[in-house]
């Protein structure tokens, strides 16, 4: 019975880790698109995923691993924000070259938000 329980915990952990990582990416996409509800929803899913993993395992060693995974998730989120800032800046420069100052200002606001 212990082997089956351990296997189920590993499968559950893998599923929740994938869900947490996907939620991090989708939260970034929602932030970029300016969809606040999506950003809040995916942020909550990410937090719930890591919380679920933490609750699934009882040992301190597992909790430390989960904490490291969560820190990596935040690092991915920071990298995504940096990439979004770069993309917004490039889009602003293209809009400026095309003479569309309204889009330029919009993209520069996004750039400032994400940098």
Short mmCIF file of C-alpha atoms in Angstrom, two decimals:
data_model
loop_
_atom_site.label_atom_id
_atom_site.label_comp_id
_atom_site.label_asym_id
_atom_site.label_seq_id
_atom_site.Cartn_x
_atom_site.Cartn_y
_atom_site.Cartn_z
CA UNK A 1 0.00 0.00 0.00
CA UNK A 2 2.91 2.38 0.73
CA UNK A 3 4.31 1.99 -2.78
CA UNK A 4 0.98 2.86 -4.39
CA UNK A 5 0.57 5.90 -2.14
CA UNK A 6 4.10 7.07 -3.00
CA UNK A 7 3.47 6.65 -6.72
CA UNK A 8 0.22 8.59 -6.48
CA UNK A 9 2.01 11.39 -4.63
CA UNK A 10 4.67 11.54 -7.35
CA UNK A 11 2.05 11.64 -10.11
CA UNK A 12 0.08 14.31 -8.21
CA UNK A 13 3.23 16.35 -7.65
CA UNK A 14 4.15 16.17 -11.34
CA UNK A 15 0.65 17.20 -12.40
CA UNK A 16 0.52 20.12 -9.99
CA UNK A 17 4.03 21.24 -10.98
CA UNK A 18 3.02 21.31 -14.66
CA UNK A 19 -0.16 23.19 -13.73
CA UNK A 20 1.85 25.71 -11.69
CA UNK A 21 4.37 26.28 -14.49
CA UNK A 22 1.66 26.62 -17.14
CA UNK A 23 -0.23 29.04 -14.92
CA UNK A 24 2.90 31.16 -14.55
CA UNK A 25 3.23 31.42 -18.32
CA UNK A 26 -0.48 32.08 -18.85
CA UNK A 27 -0.40 34.75 -16.13
CA UNK A 28 2.40 36.48 -18.03
CA UNK A 29 0.45 36.28 -21.28
CA UNK A 30 -2.63 37.71 -19.53
CA UNK A 31 -0.52 40.52 -18.08
CA UNK A 32 0.82 41.32 -21.54
CA UNK A 33 -2.63 41.30 -23.09
CA UNK A 34 -3.95 43.46 -20.25
CA UNK A 35 -6.51 40.88 -19.12
CA UNK A 36 -6.70 41.45 -15.37
CA UNK A 37 -9.13 38.61 -14.69
CA UNK A 38 -6.86 36.12 -16.47
CA UNK A 39 -3.84 37.40 -14.61
CA UNK A 40 -5.57 37.04 -11.24
CA UNK A 41 -7.03 33.64 -12.13
CA UNK A 42 -3.75 32.13 -13.34
CA UNK A 43 -1.89 33.64 -10.40
CA UNK A 44 -4.34 31.98 -8.03
CA UNK A 45 -4.02 28.65 -9.87
CA UNK A 46 -0.22 28.85 -9.60
CA UNK A 47 -0.40 29.55 -5.86
CA UNK A 48 -2.96 26.78 -5.34
CA UNK A 49 -0.80 24.29 -7.26
CA UNK A 50 2.25 24.88 -5.09
CA UNK A 51 0.11 24.89 -1.97
CA UNK A 52 -1.43 21.56 -3.02
CA UNK A 53 2.01 20.03 -3.51
CA UNK A 54 3.15 21.36 -0.14
CA UNK A 55 0.10 19.85 1.56
CA UNK A 56 0.58 16.50 -0.20
CA UNK A 57 4.01 15.91 1.31
CA UNK A 58 4.70 16.00 5.02
CA UNK A 59 8.49 15.99 5.31
CA UNK A 60 10.64 19.11 5.66
CA UNK A 61 12.85 17.99 2.77
CA UNK A 62 9.86 17.89 0.42
CA UNK A 63 8.75 21.35 1.61
CA UNK A 64 12.22 22.70 0.82
CA UNK A 65 12.07 21.22 -2.68
CA UNK A 66 8.65 22.76 -3.20
CA UNK A 67 9.93 26.13 -2.01
CA UNK A 68 12.80 25.91 -4.52
CA UNK A 69 10.36 25.01 -7.30
CA UNK A 70 8.21 27.99 -6.36
CA UNK A 71 11.26 30.28 -6.39
CA UNK A 72 12.13 28.99 -9.87
CA UNK A 73 8.57 29.75 -10.92
CA UNK A 74 9.01 33.35 -9.79
CA UNK A 75 12.31 33.52 -11.67
CA UNK A 76 10.49 32.34 -14.81
CA UNK A 77 7.85 35.00 -14.20
CA UNK A 78 10.56 37.69 -13.86
CA UNK A 79 12.21 36.52 -17.08
CA UNK A 80 8.83 36.61 -18.82
CA UNK A 81 8.22 40.17 -17.60
CA UNK A 82 11.64 41.20 -18.92
CA UNK A 83 10.87 39.61 -22.30
CA UNK A 84 7.46 41.35 -22.38
CA UNK A 85 9.17 44.69 -21.66
CA UNK A 86 11.60 44.12 -24.54
CA UNK A 87 8.76 43.19 -26.88
CA UNK A 88 6.72 46.26 -25.89
CA UNK A 89 9.76 48.49 -26.46
CA UNK A 90 10.35 47.03 -29.93
CA UNK A 91 6.67 47.45 -30.80
CA UNK A 92 6.83 51.08 -29.62
CA UNK A 93 9.84 51.77 -31.84
CA UNK A 94 8.06 50.25 -34.85
CA UNK A 95 4.93 52.32 -34.15
CA UNK A 96 7.09 55.46 -33.87
CA UNK A 97 8.79 54.73 -37.21
CA UNK A 98 5.34 54.28 -38.76
CA UNK A 99 4.18 57.60 -37.28
CA UNK A 100 1.52 56.05 -35.02
CA UNK A 101 2.16 58.00 -31.83
CA UNK A 102 -0.95 56.62 -30.09
CA UNK A 103 0.36 53.06 -30.37
CA UNK A 104 3.84 54.29 -29.48
CA UNK A 105 2.57 55.75 -26.21
CA UNK A 106 0.52 52.63 -25.45
CA UNK A 107 3.49 50.32 -25.99
CA UNK A 108 5.83 52.57 -24.02
CA UNK A 109 3.37 52.49 -21.12
CA UNK A 110 3.45 48.67 -21.29
CA UNK A 111 7.25 48.81 -21.43
CA UNK A 112 7.40 50.97 -18.30
CA UNK A 113 4.95 48.63 -16.57
CA UNK A 114 7.02 45.51 -17.23
CA UNK A 115 10.61 46.75 -16.92
#
